[in-house]
Amino acid sequence: MMGDGTNDAPALAQADVALAMNAGTQAAKEAANMVDLDSDPTKLLEVVHVGKQLLITRGALTTFSIANDVAKYFAIIPALFAGTLPWLKAVDIMNLHSPTSAILSAVIFNALIIPALIPVALKGVKYRVMGADDLLKRNLINWGLGGVILPFIGIKLIDVIMVTLHLVN
């Protein structure tokens, strides 16, 4: 709901999202969730656009983070427990050098990937008008698949570098 007058205040108070104009009455401004300081109703479209972009960015980064964590478990768990639980060797698809290098590689990868995601979080994922199904599909393909593949490549590469430089036994 958007309003600027005393007669709008009850509707503004009951609305899920209420926007009052700064040039409006005090009752309208107090009843609203937000006040448009410029008193420009066209700003509402921009607010909705920015809100959707924030939501999409949060969803993309969350999808990447969950997929990233799953991939890291494939690096750490088999390396840690392969000696105790021999059947875990079947899921050791990364074949890292040792448990020490597996953990160290995952920690180093994490230390590199988090700062690398800061520009994405600050800039945001581009918002395009599409349905929820298409948006979910795009997130899963771009950020979910990327969140699984990138850690496999990065952790393995770090492991190979550490072994080559004799930084781990």
Coordinates of N, CA, C and O in Angstrom, one line a residue:
M1 N 0.8 -1.2 0.0 CA 0.0 0.0 0.0 C 0.9 1.2 0.0 O 1.9 1.3 0.7
M2 N 0.5 2.2 -0.7 CA 1.1 3.5 -0.8 C 0.1 4.6 -0.5 O -1.0 4.5 -1.0
G3 N 0.5 5.5 0.3 CA -0.4 6.6 0.6 C 0.3 7.8 1.2 O 1.4 7.8 1.6
D4 N -0.5 8.9 1.3 CA 0.0 10.2 1.8 C -0.9 10.9 2.7 O -0.5 12.0 3.2
G5 N -2.1 10.4 2.9 CA -3.1 11.2 3.7 C -3.5 10.5 4.9 O -3.3 9.3 5.1
T6 N -4.3 11.2 5.7 CA -4.8 10.7 7.0 C -5.8 9.5 6.7 O -5.8 8.5 7.4
N7 N -6.5 9.7 5.6 CA -7.5 8.6 5.2 C -6.7 7.3 4.8 O -7.3 6.2 4.7
D8 N -5.5 7.4 4.4 CA -4.7 6.2 4.0 C -4.1 5.5 5.2 O -3.6 4.4 5.0
A9 N -4.0 6.2 6.3 CA -3.3 5.6 7.5 C -3.8 4.2 7.9 O -3.0 3.3 8.2
P10 N -5.1 4.0 8.0 CA -5.6 2.6 8.4 C -5.1 1.5 7.4 O -4.7 0.5 7.9
A11 N -5.2 1.8 6.2 CA -4.8 0.8 5.2 C -3.3 0.6 5.2 O -2.8 -0.5 5.1
L12 N -2.5 1.7 5.4 CA -1.0 1.6 5.6 C -0.7 0.7 6.8 O 0.2 -0.1 6.7
A13 N -1.4 0.9 7.9 CA -1.1 0.2 9.1 C -1.4 -1.3 8.9 O -0.7 -2.1 9.5
Q14 N -2.3 -1.7 8.1 CA -2.7 -3.1 7.9 C -1.9 -3.8 6.8 O -1.9 -5.0 6.7
A15 N -1.3 -3.0 5.9 CA -0.6 -3.6 4.7 C 0.6 -4.4 5.1 O 1.3 -4.1 6.2
D16 N 1.0 -5.4 4.3 CA 2.2 -6.1 4.6 C 3.4 -5.2 4.3 O 4.4 -5.3 5.1
V17 N 3.4 -4.4 3.3 CA 4.4 -3.4 3.0 C 3.7 -2.1 2.8 O 2.9 -2.0 1.9
A18 N 4.1 -1.1 3.6 CA 3.4 0.2 3.4 C 4.4 1.3 3.2 O 5.5 1.3 3.9
L19 N 4.2 2.1 2.2 CA 5.1 3.2 1.9 C 4.3 4.5 1.9 O 3.3 4.7 1.2
A20 N 4.8 5.5 2.7 CA 4.1 6.8 2.8 C 5.0 7.8 2.1 O 6.3 7.7 2.1
M21 N 4.4 8.8 1.6 CA 5.2 9.9 1.0 C 5.6 10.9 2.1 O 4.9 11.2 3.0
N22 N 6.8 11.4 2.0 CA 7.3 12.3 3.0 C 6.5 13.6 3.0 O 6.4 14.2 4.1
A23 N 5.9 14.0 1.9 CA 5.1 15.2 1.8 C 3.7 14.9 2.4 O 2.9 15.9 2.5
G24 N 3.4 13.7 2.8 CA 2.1 13.3 3.3 C 1.9 13.7 4.8 O 2.8 14.3 5.4
T25 N 0.8 13.3 5.3 CA 0.5 13.6 6.7 C 1.3 12.8 7.7 O 1.9 11.7 7.3
Q26 N 1.4 13.3 8.9 CA 2.2 12.6 9.9 C 1.5 11.2 10.2 O 2.2 10.2 10.5
A27 N 0.2 11.1 10.2 CA -0.5 9.9 10.5 C -0.1 8.8 9.4 O 0.2 7.6 9.8
A28 N 0.0 9.2 8.2 CA 0.4 8.3 7.1 C 1.8 7.8 7.3 O 2.2 6.6 7.2
K29 N 2.7 8.7 7.7 CA 4.2 8.4 7.8 C 4.4 7.5 9.0 O 5.2 6.6 9.0
E30 N 3.6 7.6 10.1 CA 3.7 6.8 11.3 C 3.1 5.4 11.0 O 3.6 4.4 11.6
A31 N 2.1 5.3 10.2 CA 1.5 4.0 10.0 C 2.2 3.2 9.0 O 2.1 1.9 8.9
A32 N 3.1 3.8 8.2 CA 3.8 3.1 7.1 C 5.1 2.4 7.6 O 5.6 2.8 8.7
N33 N 5.5 1.4 6.9 CA 6.8 0.7 7.1 C 8.0 1.5 6.6 O 9.1 1.5 7.2
M34 N 7.8 2.2 5.5 CA 8.8 3.0 4.9 C 8.2 4.4 4.5 O 7.0 4.5 4.3
V35 N 9.1 5.4 4.5 CA 8.7 6.7 4.0 C 9.6 7.1 2.9 O 10.8 7.0 3.0
D36 N 9.0 7.5 1.8 CA 9.7 7.9 0.6 C 10.1 9.4 0.8 O 9.2 10.3 0.7
L37 N 11.3 9.6 1.0 CA 11.8 11.0 1.4 C 11.6 11.9 0.2 O 11.5 13.1 0.4
D38 N 11.7 11.4 -1.0 CA 11.6 12.2 -2.2 C 10.1 12.5 -2.6 O 9.9 13.3 -3.5
S39 N 9.2 11.8 -2.0 CA 7.8 11.8 -2.4 C 7.6 11.5 -3.8 O 6.8 12.2 -4.5
D40 N 8.3 10.5 -4.3 CA 8.2 10.1 -5.7 C 7.7 8.7 -5.8 O 8.5 7.8 -5.6
P41 N 6.5 8.5 -6.2 CA 5.9 7.2 -6.2 C 6.6 6.2 -7.2 O 6.5 5.0 -7.0
T42 N 7.2 6.7 -8.2 CA 7.9 5.9 -9.1 C 9.1 5.1 -8.5 O 9.6 4.2 -9.0
K43 N 9.6 5.6 -7.4 CA 10.7 5.0 -6.6 C 10.3 3.6 -6.1 O 11.1 2.8 -5.9
L44 N 9.0 3.4 -6.0 CA 8.5 2.1 -5.5 C 9.0 1.0 -6.5 O 9.3 -0.1 -6.0
L45 N 8.9 1.2 -7.8 CA 9.4 0.3 -8.7 C 10.9 -0.1 -8.5 O 11.3 -1.2 -8.6
E46 N 11.7 1.0 -8.2 CA 13.1 0.7 -8.0 C 13.3 0.0 -6.7 O 14.2 -0.9 -6.6
V47 N 12.5 0.2 -5.7 CA 12.6 -0.5 -4.4 C 12.3 -2.0 -4.6 O 13.0 -2.8 -4.1
V48 N 11.3 -2.3 -5.4 CA 10.9 -3.6 -5.7 C 12.0 -4.3 -6.5 O 12.4 -5.5 -6.2
H49 N 12.6 -3.6 -7.4 CA 13.7 -4.2 -8.3 C 14.9 -4.5 -7.4 O 15.5 -5.6 -7.5
V50 N 15.3 -3.6 -6.5 CA 16.4 -3.8 -5.7 C 16.2 -4.9 -4.7 O 17.0 -5.8 -4.4
G51 N 15.0 -5.0 -4.2 CA 14.6 -6.1 -3.2 C 14.7 -7.4 -3.9 O 15.2 -8.4 -3.3
K52 N 14.2 -7.5 -5.1 CA 14.3 -8.8 -5.9 C 15.7 -9.2 -6.1 O 16.1 -10.3 -6.0
Q53 N 16.5 -8.2 -6.5 CA 18.0 -8.5 -6.8 C 18.7 -8.9 -5.5 O 19.5 -9.9 -5.5
L54 N 18.3 -8.3 -4.4 CA 18.9 -8.8 -3.1 C 18.5 -10.2 -2.8 O 19.3 -11.0 -2.3
L55 N 17.2 -10.5 -3.0 CA 16.7 -11.9 -2.8 C 17.4 -12.9 -3.7 O 17.8 -14.0 -3.2
I56 N 17.5 -12.6 -4.9 CA 18.2 -13.4 -5.9 C 19.6 -13.6 -5.5 O 20.2 -14.8 -5.6
T57 N 20.3 -12.6 -5.2 CA 21.7 -12.7 -4.8 C 21.9 -13.6 -3.5 O 22.8 -14.4 -3.5
R58 N 21.0 -13.3 -2.6 CA 21.1 -14.2 -1.4 C 20.9 -15.6 -1.7 O 21.6 -16.5 -1.2
G59 N 19.9 -15.9 -2.6 CA 19.6 -17.3 -3.0 C 20.8 -17.9 -3.7 O 21.2 -19.1 -3.5
A60 N 21.4 -17.1 -4.6 CA 22.6 -17.6 -5.4 C 23.7 -18.0 -4.5 O 24.4 -19.0 -4.6
L61 N 24.1 -17.1 -3.6 CA 25.2 -17.3 -2.7 C 24.9 -18.4 -1.7 O 25.8 -19.2 -1.3
T62 N 23.7 -18.6 -1.2 CA 23.3 -19.7 -0.4 C 23.4 -21.0 -1.1 O 24.0 -22.0 -0.6
T63 N 23.0 -21.0 -2.3 CA 23.1 -22.2 -3.2 C 24.5 -22.6 -3.4 O 24.9 -23.8 -3.2
F64 N 25.4 -21.6 -3.7 CA 26.8 -21.9 -3.9 C 27.4 -22.4 -2.6 O 28.2 -23.3 -2.6
S65 N 27.1 -21.8 -1.5 CA 27.6 -22.2 -0.2 C 27.3 -23.6 0.2 O 28.2 -24.3 0.7
I66 N 26.1 -24.0 0.0 CA 25.6 -25.3 0.4 C 26.4 -26.3 -0.5 O 26.9 -27.4 -0.1
A67 N 26.4 -26.1 -1.8 CA 27.1 -27.0 -2.8 C 28.6 -27.0 -2.5 O 29.2 -28.1 -2.5
N68 N 29.1 -25.9 -2.1 CA 30.6 -25.8 -1.8 C 30.9 -26.7 -0.5 O 31.9 -27.4 -0.5
D69 N 30.0 -26.6 0.5 CA 30.2 -27.4 1.7 C 30.1 -28.9 1.4 O 30.9 -29.7 1.9
V70 N 29.1 -29.3 0.5 CA 29.0 -30.7 0.2 C 30.3 -31.2 -0.5 O 30.8 -32.3 -0.2
A71 N 30.8 -30.4 -1.4 CA 32.0 -30.8 -2.2 C 33.2 -30.9 -1.2 O 34.0 -31.9 -1.3
K72 N 33.3 -30.0 -0.2 CA 34.4 -30.1 0.7 C 34.3 -31.4 1.6 O 35.3 -31.9 2.0
Y73 N 33.1 -31.8 1.9 CA 33.0 -33.1 2.6 C 33.5 -34.3 1.9 O 34.1 -35.2 2.4
F74 N 33.4 -34.2 0.5 CA 34.0 -35.3 -0.3 C 35.5 -35.3 -0.2 O 36.2 -36.3 -0.5
A75 N 36.1 -34.2 0.1 CA 37.5 -34.1 0.3 C 38.0 -34.5 1.7 O 39.0 -35.2 1.8
I76 N 37.3 -34.1 2.7 CA 37.8 -34.2 4.0 C 37.4 -35.6 4.6 O 38.2 -36.3 5.2
I77 N 36.1 -36.0 4.5 CA 35.6 -37.2 5.2 C 36.3 -38.5 4.7 O 36.8 -39.2 5.6
P78 N 36.4 -38.7 3.4 CA 37.1 -39.9 3.0 C 38.6 -39.9 3.5 O 39.1 -41.0 3.8
A79 N 39.2 -38.8 3.4 CA 40.7 -38.7 3.8 C 40.8 -39.0 5.3 O 41.8 -39.6 5.7
L80 N 39.9 -38.5 6.1 CA 40.1 -38.7 7.5 C 39.8 -40.1 8.0 O 40.5 -40.6 8.9
F81 N 38.7 -40.7 7.4 CA 38.3 -42.0 8.0 C 38.6 -43.2 7.1 O 38.1 -44.3 7.4
A82 N 39.3 -43.0 6.0 CA 39.6 -44.1 5.1 C 40.3 -45.3 5.8 O 40.1 -46.4 5.5
G83 N 41.2 -44.9 6.8 CA 41.9 -45.9 7.5 C 41.0 -46.7 8.4 O 41.2 -47.9 8.6
T84 N 40.1 -46.0 9.1 CA 39.2 -46.7 10.0 C 38.0 -47.4 9.3 O 37.6 -48.4 9.7
L85 N 37.5 -46.7 8.3 CA 36.3 -47.2 7.6 C 36.7 -47.4 6.1 O 36.6 -46.5 5.3
P86 N 37.3 -48.6 5.8 CA 37.8 -48.8 4.4 C 36.7 -48.6 3.3 O 37.1 -48.3 2.2
W87 N 35.5 -48.8 3.6 CA 34.5 -48.7 2.6 C 34.4 -47.2 2.1 O 33.8 -46.9 1.0
L88 N 34.9 -46.2 2.9 CA 34.8 -44.8 2.5 C 35.8 -44.6 1.3 O 35.7 -43.5 0.6
K89 N 36.7 -45.4 1.1 CA 37.7 -45.3 0.0 C 36.9 -45.2 -1.4 O 37.3 -44.6 -2.3
A90 N 35.7 -45.8 -1.4 CA 34.9 -45.8 -2.6 C 34.4 -44.4 -3.0 O 34.1 -44.1 -4.1
V91 N 34.2 -43.6 -2.0 CA 33.7 -42.2 -2.2 C 34.9 -41.2 -2.3 O 34.7 -40.0 -2.4
D92 N 36.1 -41.7 -2.2 CA 37.3 -40.8 -2.2 C 37.6 -40.5 -3.7 O 38.6 -41.0 -4.2
I93 N 36.7 -39.8 -4.3 CA 36.9 -39.5 -5.7 C 38.0 -38.4 -6.0 O 38.5 -38.3 -7.1
M94 N 38.4 -37.7 -5.0 CA 39.4 -36.6 -5.1 C 40.8 -37.2 -5.0 O 41.8 -36.7 -5.5
N95 N 40.9 -38.4 -4.3 CA 42.2 -39.0 -4.1 C 43.3 -38.1 -3.7 O 44.3 -38.0 -4.4
L96 N 43.1 -37.4 -2.6 CA 44.0 -36.4 -2.1 C 45.2 -37.2 -1.4 O 45.1 -38.3 -1.0
H97 N 46.3 -36.5 -1.3 CA 47.6 -37.1 -0.9 C 47.5 -37.7 0.5 O 47.9 -38.8 0.7
S98 N 46.9 -37.0 1.5 CA 46.9 -37.5 2.9 C 45.8 -36.8 3.6 O 45.3 -35.7 3.1
P99 N 45.4 -37.3 4.8 CA 44.4 -36.5 5.6 C 44.8 -35.1 5.9 O 44.0 -34.2 5.9
T100 N 46.1 -34.9 6.2 CA 46.6 -33.6 6.5 C 46.4 -32.7 5.3 O 46.0 -31.5 5.4
S101 N 46.8 -33.1 4.1 CA 46.7 -32.3 3.0 C 45.3 -32.0 2.6 O 45.0 -31.0 2.0
A102 N 44.4 -33.0 2.8 CA 43.0 -32.8 2.5 C 42.4 -31.7 3.4 O 41.7 -30.8 2.8
I103 N 42.7 -31.7 4.6 CA 42.1 -30.7 5.5 C 42.7 -29.3 5.2 O 42.0 -28.3 5.1
L104 N 44.0 -29.3 5.0 CA 44.7 -28.1 4.7 C 44.3 -27.5 3.4 O 44.1 -26.3 3.3
S105 N 44.1 -28.3 2.4 CA 43.7 -27.9 1.1 C 42.3 -27.3 1.2 O 42.0 -26.3 0.6
A106 N 41.4 -28.0 1.9 CA 40.0 -27.5 2.1 C 40.0 -26.1 2.8 O 39.2 -25.2 2.4
V107 N 40.8 -26.0 3.9 CA 40.9 -24.7 4.6 C 41.4 -23.6 3.7 O 40.9 -22.5 3.7
I108 N 42.5 -23.9 3.0 CA 43.1 -22.9 2.1 C 42.1 -22.5 1.0 O 41.9 -21.3 0.7
F109 N 41.4 -23.5 0.5 CA 40.4 -23.2 -0.6 C 39.3 -22.3 0.0 O 38.9 -21.3 -0.6
N110 N 38.8 -22.6 1.2 CA 37.8 -21.8 1.8 C 38.3 -20.4 2.1 O 37.5 -19.4 1.9
A111 N 39.5 -20.3 2.5 CA 40.1 -18.9 2.8 C 40.2 -18.1 1.5 O 40.2 -16.9 1.6
L112 N 40.3 -18.8 0.4 CA 40.4 -18.1 -0.9 C 39.0 -17.8 -1.5 O 38.8 -16.7 -2.1
I113 N 38.1 -18.7 -1.4 CA 36.8 -18.5 -2.0 C 35.9 -17.5 -1.4 O 35.2 -16.8 -2.0
I114 N 36.0 -17.4 0.0 CA 35.1 -16.4 0.7 C 35.4 -15.0 0.2 O 34.5 -14.3 -0.1
P115 N 36.7 -14.5 0.2 CA 36.9 -13.2 -0.3 C 36.6 -13.0 -1.8 O 36.2 -12.0 -2.2
A116 N 36.7 -14.1 -2.5 CA 36.4 -14.0 -3.9 C 34.9 -13.8 -4.2 O 34.5 -13.3 -5.2
L117 N 34.0 -14.2 -3.2 CA 32.6 -14.0 -3.4 C 32.1 -12.6 -2.9 O 31.0 -12.3 -3.1
I118 N 33.0 -11.9 -2.2 CA 32.6 -10.6 -1.7 C 32.1 -9.6 -2.8 O 31.1 -9.0 -2.7
P119 N 32.8 -9.6 -4.0 CA 32.3 -8.7 -5.1 C 31.0 -9.1 -5.6 O 30.1 -8.3 -5.9
V120 N 30.7 -10.4 -5.6 CA 29.4 -10.9 -6.1 C 28.3 -10.4 -5.1 O 27.2 -10.0 -5.5
A121 N 28.6 -10.5 -3.8 CA 27.7 -10.1 -2.8 C 27.4 -8.6 -2.8 O 26.3 -8.1 -2.6
L122 N 28.5 -7.8 -3.1 CA 28.3 -6.4 -3.1 C 27.6 -5.9 -4.4 O 26.8 -5.0 -4.3
K123 N 28.0 -6.5 -5.5 CA 27.4 -6.1 -6.8 C 26.0 -6.7 -7.0 O 25.1 -6.0 -7.5
G124 N 25.8 -7.9 -6.5 CA 24.6 -8.6 -6.7 C 24.5 -9.4 -8.0 O 25.2 -9.1 -8.9
V125 N 23.6 -10.3 -8.0 CA 23.4 -11.1 -9.2 C 22.3 -10.4 -10.0 O 21.3 -9.9 -9.4
K126 N 22.5 -10.3 -11.3 CA 21.6 -9.5 -12.1 C 20.2 -10.1 -12.1 O 20.0 -11.3 -12.2
Y127 N 19.3 -9.2 -11.9 CA 17.9 -9.6 -11.8 C 17.3 -9.6 -13.2 O 17.4 -8.6 -14.0
R128 N 16.6 -10.7 -13.6 CA 15.9 -10.8 -14.8 C 14.5 -11.2 -14.5 O 14.3 -12.1 -13.6
V129 N 13.5 -10.7 -15.2 CA 12.1 -11.1 -14.9 C 12.0 -12.5 -15.4 O 12.2 -12.8 -16.6
M130 N 11.6 -13.4 -14.5 CA 11.4 -14.8 -14.9 C 10.6 -15.5 -13.8 O 10.6 -15.0 -12.6
G131 N 10.0 -16.6 -14.0 CA 9.3 -17.3 -13.1 C 10.1 -18.0 -12.0 O 11.3 -18.1 -12.2
A132 N 9.5 -18.4 -10.9 CA 10.3 -19.0 -9.8 C 10.9 -20.3 -10.2 O 12.1 -20.5 -9.8
D133 N 10.3 -21.1 -11.0 CA 10.9 -22.3 -11.5 C 12.1 -22.1 -12.3 O 13.1 -22.7 -12.1
D134 N 12.1 -21.1 -13.2 CA 13.2 -20.8 -14.1 C 14.4 -20.2 -13.2 O 15.5 -20.5 -13.4
L135 N 14.0 -19.4 -12.2 CA 15.0 -18.8 -11.4 C 15.7 -19.9 -10.5 O 16.9 -19.9 -10.4
L136 N 14.9 -20.8 -10.0 CA 15.5 -21.9 -9.2 C 16.4 -22.8 -10.1 O 17.6 -23.1 -9.7
K137 N 16.0 -23.0 -11.3 CA 16.8 -23.8 -12.3 C 18.1 -23.1 -12.6 O 19.2 -23.7 -12.6
R138 N 18.0 -21.8 -12.8 CA 19.2 -21.0 -13.1 C 20.2 -21.0 -11.9 O 21.4 -21.2 -12.1
N139 N 19.7 -20.8 -10.7 CA 20.5 -20.8 -9.5 C 21.2 -22.2 -9.4 O 22.4 -22.3 -9.0
L140 N 20.4 -23.3 -9.5 CA 21.0 -24.6 -9.3 C 22.1 -24.9 -10.4 O 23.1 -25.5 -10.0
I141 N 21.8 -24.5 -11.6 CA 22.8 -24.8 -12.7 C 24.1 -23.9 -12.5 O 25.2 -24.4 -12.4
N142 N 23.9 -22.6 -12.4 CA 25.0 -21.7 -12.3 C 25.7 -21.8 -10.9 O 26.9 -21.9 -10.9
W143 N 25.0 -21.6 -9.9 CA 25.6 -21.5 -8.5 C 25.8 -22.8 -7.8 O 26.7 -23.1 -7.1
G144 N 24.8 -23.7 -8.0 CA 24.9 -25.0 -7.4 C 25.9 -25.9 -8.1 O 26.8 -26.5 -7.4
L145 N 25.9 -26.0 -9.4 CA 26.9 -26.8 -10.1 C 28.3 -26.2 -10.0 O 29.3 -26.9 -9.7
G146 N 28.3 -24.9 -10.0 CA 29.6 -24.2 -9.8 C 30.1 -24.4 -8.4 O 31.3 -24.5 -8.2
G147 N 29.2 -24.4 -7.4 CA 29.6 -24.6 -6.1 C 30.1 -26.0 -5.8 O 30.8 -26.3 -4.8
V148 N 29.8 -27.0 -6.7 CA 30.3 -28.4 -6.5 C 31.6 -28.5 -7.3 O 32.5 -29.1 -6.8
I149 N 31.6 -28.1 -8.5 CA 32.7 -28.3 -9.4 C 34.0 -27.5 -8.9 O 35.1 -28.0 -8.9
L150 N 33.8 -26.2 -8.6 CA 34.9 -25.3 -8.3 C 35.7 -25.9 -7.1 O 36.9 -25.9 -7.1
P151 N 35.1 -26.3 -6.0 CA 35.8 -26.8 -4.9 C 36.6 -28.1 -5.2 O 37.8 -28.3 -4.8
F152 N 36.1 -29.0 -6.1 CA 36.8 -30.2 -6.5 C 38.1 -29.8 -7.2 O 39.1 -30.3 -6.9
I153 N 38.0 -28.9 -8.1 CA 39.1 -28.4 -8.9 C 40.1 -27.7 -8.0 O 41.3 -28.0 -8.0
G154 N 39.6 -26.7 -7.2 CA 40.4 -25.9 -6.3 C 41.2 -26.7 -5.3 O 42.4 -26.5 -5.0
I155 N 40.4 -27.6 -4.6 CA 41.1 -28.4 -3.5 C 42.1 -29.3 -4.1 O 43.2 -29.5 -3.5
K156 N 41.8 -30.0 -5.2 CA 42.7 -30.9 -5.8 C 44.0 -30.1 -6.2 O 45.1 -30.6 -6.1
L157 N 43.8 -29.0 -6.8 CA 44.9 -28.2 -7.3 C 45.8 -27.7 -6.1 O 47.0 -27.8 -6.2
I158 N 45.2 -27.3 -5.0 CA 46.0 -26.9 -3.8 C 46.7 -28.1 -3.3 O 47.9 -28.0 -2.9
D159 N 46.1 -29.3 -3.3 CA 46.7 -30.5 -2.8 C 47.9 -30.8 -3.6 O 49.0 -31.1 -3.1
V160 N 47.8 -30.8 -5.0 CA 48.9 -31.1 -5.9 C 50.1 -30.1 -5.6 O 51.2 -30.5 -5.6
I161 N 49.7 -28.8 -5.5 CA 50.8 -27.8 -5.3 C 51.5 -28.0 -4.0 O 52.7 -28.0 -3.9
M162 N 50.7 -28.3 -2.9 CA 51.4 -28.6 -1.6 C 52.3 -29.8 -1.6 O 53.4 -29.8 -1.1
V163 N 51.9 -30.9 -2.3 CA 52.7 -32.1 -2.4 C 53.9 -31.8 -3.3 O 55.0 -32.2 -3.0
T164 N 53.7 -31.1 -4.4 CA 54.8 -30.8 -5.3 C 55.9 -29.9 -4.6 O 57.1 -30.1 -4.7
L165 N 55.5 -29.0 -3.8 CA 56.4 -28.1 -3.0 C 56.8 -28.8 -1.7 O 57.5 -28.1 -0.9
H166 N 56.4 -30.0 -1.5 CA 56.8 -30.8 -0.2 C 56.4 -30.0 1.0 O 57.1 -30.0 2.0
L167 N 55.2 -29.4 1.0 CA 54.7 -28.7 2.2 C 53.9 -29.6 3.1 O 53.7 -29.3 4.3
V168 N 53.6 -30.8 2.7 CA 52.9 -31.8 3.5 C 53.6 -33.2 3.3 O 54.2 -33.4 2.2
N169 N 53.4 -34.0 4.2 CA 54.0 -35.4 4.1 C 53.0 -36.3 3.4 O 51.9 -36.3 3.5

